[in-house]
Short mmCIF file of C-alpha atoms in Angstrom, two decimals:
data_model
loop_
_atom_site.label_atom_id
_atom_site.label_comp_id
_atom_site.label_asym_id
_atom_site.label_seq_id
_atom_site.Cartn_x
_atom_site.Cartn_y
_atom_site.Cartn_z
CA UNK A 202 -19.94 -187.85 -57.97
CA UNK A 203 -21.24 -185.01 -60.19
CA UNK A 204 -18.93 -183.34 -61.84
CA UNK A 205 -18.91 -179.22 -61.34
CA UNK A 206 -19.95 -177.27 -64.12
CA UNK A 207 -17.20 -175.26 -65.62
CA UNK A 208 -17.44 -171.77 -65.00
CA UNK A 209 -18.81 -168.95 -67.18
CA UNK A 210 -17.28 -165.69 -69.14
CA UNK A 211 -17.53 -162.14 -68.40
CA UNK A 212 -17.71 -159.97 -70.90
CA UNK A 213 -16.85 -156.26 -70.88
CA UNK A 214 -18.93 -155.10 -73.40
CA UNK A 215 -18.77 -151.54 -74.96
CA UNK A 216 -21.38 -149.46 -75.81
CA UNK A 217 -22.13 -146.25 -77.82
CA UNK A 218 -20.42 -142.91 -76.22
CA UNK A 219 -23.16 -141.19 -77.81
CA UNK A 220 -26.19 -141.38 -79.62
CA UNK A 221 -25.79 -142.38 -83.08
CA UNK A 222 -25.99 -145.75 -84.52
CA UNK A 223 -25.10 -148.96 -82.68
CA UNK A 224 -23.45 -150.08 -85.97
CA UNK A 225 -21.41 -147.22 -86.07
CA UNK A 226 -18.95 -147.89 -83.26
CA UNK A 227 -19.21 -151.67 -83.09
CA UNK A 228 -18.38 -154.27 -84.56
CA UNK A 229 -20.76 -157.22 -85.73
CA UNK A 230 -19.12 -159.80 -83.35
CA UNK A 231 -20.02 -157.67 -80.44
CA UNK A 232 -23.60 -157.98 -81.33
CA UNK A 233 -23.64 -161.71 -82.19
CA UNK A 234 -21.58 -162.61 -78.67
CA UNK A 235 -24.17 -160.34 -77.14
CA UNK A 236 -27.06 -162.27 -78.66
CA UNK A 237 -25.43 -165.33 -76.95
CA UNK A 238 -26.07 -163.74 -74.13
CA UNK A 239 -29.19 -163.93 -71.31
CA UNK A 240 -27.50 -162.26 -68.09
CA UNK A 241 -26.26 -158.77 -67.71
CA UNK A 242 -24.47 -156.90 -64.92
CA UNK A 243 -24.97 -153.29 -65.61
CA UNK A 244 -24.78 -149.80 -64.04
CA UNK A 245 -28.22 -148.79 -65.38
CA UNK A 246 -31.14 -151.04 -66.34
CA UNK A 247 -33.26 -148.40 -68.01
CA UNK A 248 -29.83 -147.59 -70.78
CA UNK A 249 -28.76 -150.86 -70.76
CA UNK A 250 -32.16 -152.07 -72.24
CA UNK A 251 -32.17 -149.22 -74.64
CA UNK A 252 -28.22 -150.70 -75.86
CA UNK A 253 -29.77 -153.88 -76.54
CA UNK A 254 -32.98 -152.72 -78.09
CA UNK A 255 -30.98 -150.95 -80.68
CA UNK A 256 -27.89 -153.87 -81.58
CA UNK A 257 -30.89 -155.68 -82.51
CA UNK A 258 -29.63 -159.00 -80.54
CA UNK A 259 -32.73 -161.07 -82.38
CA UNK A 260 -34.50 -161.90 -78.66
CA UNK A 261 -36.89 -160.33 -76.30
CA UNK A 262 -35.92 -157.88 -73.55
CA UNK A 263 -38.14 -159.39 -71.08
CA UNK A 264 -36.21 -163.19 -71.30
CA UNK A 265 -32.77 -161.30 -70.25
CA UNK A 266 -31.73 -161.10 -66.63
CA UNK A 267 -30.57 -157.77 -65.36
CA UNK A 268 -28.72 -157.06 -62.02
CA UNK A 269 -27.28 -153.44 -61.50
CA UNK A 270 -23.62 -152.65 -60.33
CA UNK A 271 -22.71 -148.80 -59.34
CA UNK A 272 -21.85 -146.33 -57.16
CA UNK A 273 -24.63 -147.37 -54.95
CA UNK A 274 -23.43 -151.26 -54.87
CA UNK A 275 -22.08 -152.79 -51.50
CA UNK A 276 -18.47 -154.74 -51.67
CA UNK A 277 -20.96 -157.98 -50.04
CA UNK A 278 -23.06 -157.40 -52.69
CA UNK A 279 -20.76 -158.25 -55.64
CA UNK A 280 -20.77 -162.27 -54.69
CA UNK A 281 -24.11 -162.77 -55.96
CA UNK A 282 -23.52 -160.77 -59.19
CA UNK A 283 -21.25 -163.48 -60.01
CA UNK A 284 -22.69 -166.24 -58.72
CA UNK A 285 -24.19 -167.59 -62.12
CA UNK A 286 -20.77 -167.16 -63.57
CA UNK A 287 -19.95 -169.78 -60.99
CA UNK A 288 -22.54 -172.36 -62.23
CA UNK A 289 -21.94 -171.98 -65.75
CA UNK A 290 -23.85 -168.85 -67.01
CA UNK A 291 -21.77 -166.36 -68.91
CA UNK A 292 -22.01 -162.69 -68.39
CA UNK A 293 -21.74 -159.09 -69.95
CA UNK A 294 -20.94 -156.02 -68.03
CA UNK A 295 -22.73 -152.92 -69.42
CA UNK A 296 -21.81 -149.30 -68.51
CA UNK A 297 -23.73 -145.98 -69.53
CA UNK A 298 -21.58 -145.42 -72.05
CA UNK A 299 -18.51 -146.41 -73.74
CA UNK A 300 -16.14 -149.37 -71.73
CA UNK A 301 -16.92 -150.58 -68.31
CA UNK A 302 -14.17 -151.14 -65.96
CA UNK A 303 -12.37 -147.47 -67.66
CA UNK A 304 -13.95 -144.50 -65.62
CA UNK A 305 -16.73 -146.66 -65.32
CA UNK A 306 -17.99 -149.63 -63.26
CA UNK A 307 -17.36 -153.12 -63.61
CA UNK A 308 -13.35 -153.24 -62.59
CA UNK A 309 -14.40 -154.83 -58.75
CA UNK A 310 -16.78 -157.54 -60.64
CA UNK A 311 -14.03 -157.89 -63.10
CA UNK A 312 -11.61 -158.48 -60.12
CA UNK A 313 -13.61 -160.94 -58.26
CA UNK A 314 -13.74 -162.98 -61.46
CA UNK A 315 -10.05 -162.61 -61.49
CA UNK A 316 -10.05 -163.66 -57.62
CA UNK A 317 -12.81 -166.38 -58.37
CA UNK A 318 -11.00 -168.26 -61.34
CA UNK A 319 -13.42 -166.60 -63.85
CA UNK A 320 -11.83 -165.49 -67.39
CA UNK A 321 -12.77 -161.87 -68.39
CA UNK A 322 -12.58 -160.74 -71.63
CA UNK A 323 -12.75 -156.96 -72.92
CA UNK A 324 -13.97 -156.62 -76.10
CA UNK A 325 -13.31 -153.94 -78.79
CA UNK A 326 -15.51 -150.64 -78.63
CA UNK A 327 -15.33 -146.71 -78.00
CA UNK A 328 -13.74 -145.34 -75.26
CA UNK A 329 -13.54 -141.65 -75.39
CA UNK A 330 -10.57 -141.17 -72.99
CA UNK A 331 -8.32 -142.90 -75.83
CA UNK A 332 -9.75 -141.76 -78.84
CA UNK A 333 -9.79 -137.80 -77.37
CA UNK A 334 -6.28 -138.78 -76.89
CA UNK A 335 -5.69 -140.58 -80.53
CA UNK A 336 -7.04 -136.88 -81.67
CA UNK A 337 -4.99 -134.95 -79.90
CA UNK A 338 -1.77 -134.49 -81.10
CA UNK A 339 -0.38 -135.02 -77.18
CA UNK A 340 2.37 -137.44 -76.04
CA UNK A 341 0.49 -140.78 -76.37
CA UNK A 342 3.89 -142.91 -75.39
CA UNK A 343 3.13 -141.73 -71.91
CA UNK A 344 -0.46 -140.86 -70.07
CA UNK A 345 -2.40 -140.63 -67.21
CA UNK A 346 -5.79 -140.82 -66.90
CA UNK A 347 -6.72 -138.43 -63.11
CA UNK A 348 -10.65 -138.92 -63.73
CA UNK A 349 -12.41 -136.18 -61.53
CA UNK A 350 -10.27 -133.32 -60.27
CA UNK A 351 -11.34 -132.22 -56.38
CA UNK A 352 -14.46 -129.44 -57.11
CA UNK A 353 -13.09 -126.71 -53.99
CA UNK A 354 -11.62 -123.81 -56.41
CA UNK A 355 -8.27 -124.04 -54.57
CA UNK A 356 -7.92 -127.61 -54.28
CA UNK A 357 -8.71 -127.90 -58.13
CA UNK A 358 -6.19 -125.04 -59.01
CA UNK A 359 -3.74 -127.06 -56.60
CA UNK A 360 -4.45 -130.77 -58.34
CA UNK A 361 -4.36 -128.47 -61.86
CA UNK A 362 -0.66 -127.42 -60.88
CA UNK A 363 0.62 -130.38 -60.03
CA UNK A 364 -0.90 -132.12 -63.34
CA UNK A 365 0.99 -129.01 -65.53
CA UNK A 366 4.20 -130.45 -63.16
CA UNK A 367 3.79 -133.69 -64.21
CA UNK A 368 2.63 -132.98 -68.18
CA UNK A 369 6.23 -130.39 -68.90
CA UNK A 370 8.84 -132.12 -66.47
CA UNK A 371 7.73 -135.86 -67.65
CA UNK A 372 6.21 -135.34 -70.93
CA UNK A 373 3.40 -137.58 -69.59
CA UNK A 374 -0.19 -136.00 -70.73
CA UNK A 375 -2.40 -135.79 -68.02
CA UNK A 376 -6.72 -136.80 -69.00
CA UNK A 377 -9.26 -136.05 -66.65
CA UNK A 378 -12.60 -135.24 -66.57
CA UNK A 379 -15.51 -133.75 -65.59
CA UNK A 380 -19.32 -133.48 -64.41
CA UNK A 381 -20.59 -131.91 -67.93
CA UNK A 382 -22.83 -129.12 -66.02
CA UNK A 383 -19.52 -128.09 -64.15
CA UNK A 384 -17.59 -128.13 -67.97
CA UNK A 385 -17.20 -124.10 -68.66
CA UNK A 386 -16.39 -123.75 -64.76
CA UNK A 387 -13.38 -126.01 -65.30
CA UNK A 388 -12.30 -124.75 -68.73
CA UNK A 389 -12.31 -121.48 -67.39
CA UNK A 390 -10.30 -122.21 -64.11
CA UNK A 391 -7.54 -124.39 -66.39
CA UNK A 392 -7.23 -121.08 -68.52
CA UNK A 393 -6.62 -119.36 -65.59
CA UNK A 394 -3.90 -121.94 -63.52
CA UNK A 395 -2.06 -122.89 -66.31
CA UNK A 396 0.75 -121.47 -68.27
CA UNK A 397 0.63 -119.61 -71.06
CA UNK A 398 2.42 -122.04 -73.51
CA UNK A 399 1.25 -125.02 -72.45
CA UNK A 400 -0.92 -127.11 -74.39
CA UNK A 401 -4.22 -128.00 -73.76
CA UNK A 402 -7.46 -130.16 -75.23
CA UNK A 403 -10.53 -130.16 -74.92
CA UNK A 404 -12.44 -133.35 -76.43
CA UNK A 405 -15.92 -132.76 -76.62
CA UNK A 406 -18.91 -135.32 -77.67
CA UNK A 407 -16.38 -137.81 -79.30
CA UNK A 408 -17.72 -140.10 -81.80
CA UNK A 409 -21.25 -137.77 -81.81
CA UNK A 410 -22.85 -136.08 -84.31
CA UNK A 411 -21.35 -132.81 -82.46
CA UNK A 412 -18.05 -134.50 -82.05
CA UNK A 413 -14.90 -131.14 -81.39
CA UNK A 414 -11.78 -131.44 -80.37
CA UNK A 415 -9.17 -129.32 -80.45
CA UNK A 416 -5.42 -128.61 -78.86
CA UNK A 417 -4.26 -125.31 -78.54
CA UNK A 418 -1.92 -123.37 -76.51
CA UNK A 419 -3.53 -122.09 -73.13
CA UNK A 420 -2.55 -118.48 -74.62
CA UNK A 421 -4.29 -119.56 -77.96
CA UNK A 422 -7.45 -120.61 -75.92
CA UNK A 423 -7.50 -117.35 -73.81
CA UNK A 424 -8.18 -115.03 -77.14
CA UNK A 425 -10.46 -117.00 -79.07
CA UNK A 426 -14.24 -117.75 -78.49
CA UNK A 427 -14.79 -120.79 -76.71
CA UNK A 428 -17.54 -123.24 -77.05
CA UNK A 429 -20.75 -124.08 -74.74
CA UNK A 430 -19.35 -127.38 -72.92
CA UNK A 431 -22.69 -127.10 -71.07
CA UNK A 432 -23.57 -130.76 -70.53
CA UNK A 433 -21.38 -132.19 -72.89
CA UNK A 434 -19.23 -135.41 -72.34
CA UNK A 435 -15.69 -133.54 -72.45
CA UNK A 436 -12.29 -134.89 -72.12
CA UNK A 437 -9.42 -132.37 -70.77
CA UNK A 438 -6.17 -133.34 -71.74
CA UNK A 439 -2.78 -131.49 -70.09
CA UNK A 440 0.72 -131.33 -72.72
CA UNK A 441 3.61 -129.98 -73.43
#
């Protein structure tokens, strides 16, 4: 009787948040794992190719094998992105930018492995909701990160509210982001929900050449000039 194959590794594998150097943000064993490495599960094909063009993995594009995972993927669909895992072939989950499985895809592939027997391993690289928060002077013995808040103005002002709540009661600071064209809408409606002494940051193109981040409180904010957010990966953080 043949015996089964033991079953691959998934990877989470980080990538750049923005677009500087590969080398920059990662670490050399990243790129030698990744060079060990012929199948990817990935939310883009097109940036996932351009990742691995520039680590410099020492092998051709064409011999890797691709298969996307995002918004768009079916839950009966995930089986057969794991499949190869199941005979043997390891595996590295890509996002668009910084770690999969955080505000990103890759935690339901990650959990069928989990379900499946399959080990998962994260491994080190930027991710922009902790290192806005390393940078921001806020309560980083207790967070929550809200990702999106609801885009109708008084739902928004509502969820805004009930983050402020949460942030000066609890001392917990609230993260959450946003779509960056929608940015200077949501800057200006936090200036406008929130209390006057109540601290907030804004975390903008972290780890980029433009990288600015600052904490202030809302009454601070209100009289200075504020920067163009204007499609710019931004991180919103809610303090006491």
């Amino acid at each position: 009787m043949e015996t089964p194959k033991p079953y691959g590794t998934l990877y989470m594998l980080p990538c750049p948040i923005g677009d500087g150097e590969v080398y920059d943000v990662l670490p050399e064993a990243n790129r030698r794992l990744i060079a060990s490495l012929d199948y990817f599960i990935v939310e883009n094909v097109r940036t996932a190719r351009r990742f691995l063009s520039r680590a410099a993995i020492g092998r051709p594009i064409e011999e890797l094998t691709f298969a996307e995972c995002n918004e768009h993927t079916r839950p009966e669909e995930l089986g057969a992105l794991i499949a190869p895992l199941l005979e043997g072939r390891s595996a590295g989950f890509i996002s668009e930018a910084g770690v999969p499985g955080v505000a990103d895809p890759g935690a339901e592939v990650a959990a069928l492995c989990h379900a499946r027997g399959v080990r998962v391993v994260p491994l080190v690289g930027p991710s922009s909701i902790l290192l806005a928060l390393m940078a921001s002077g806020q309560n980083g013995q207790s967070f929550a990160f809200n990702g999106y808040l609801p885009v109708k103005p008084a739902e928004r002002n509502k969820a805004v509210r009930m983050l402020e709540r949460r942030a000066l009661s609890e001392g917990q600071s609230q993260l959450f982001i946003e779509a960056p064209y929608r940015n200077d809408k949501l800057l200006d409606d936090l200036l406008g929900a929130l209390a006057p002494s109540t601290r907030l940051t804004v975390a903008v193109d972290v780890t980029g050449a433009e990288e600015w981040i600052r904490t202030l409180p809302v009454a601070q904010w209100r009289r200075q000039e504020r920067p163009s957010l204007h499609k710019r990966p931004a991180i919103f953080i809610i303090g006491r």
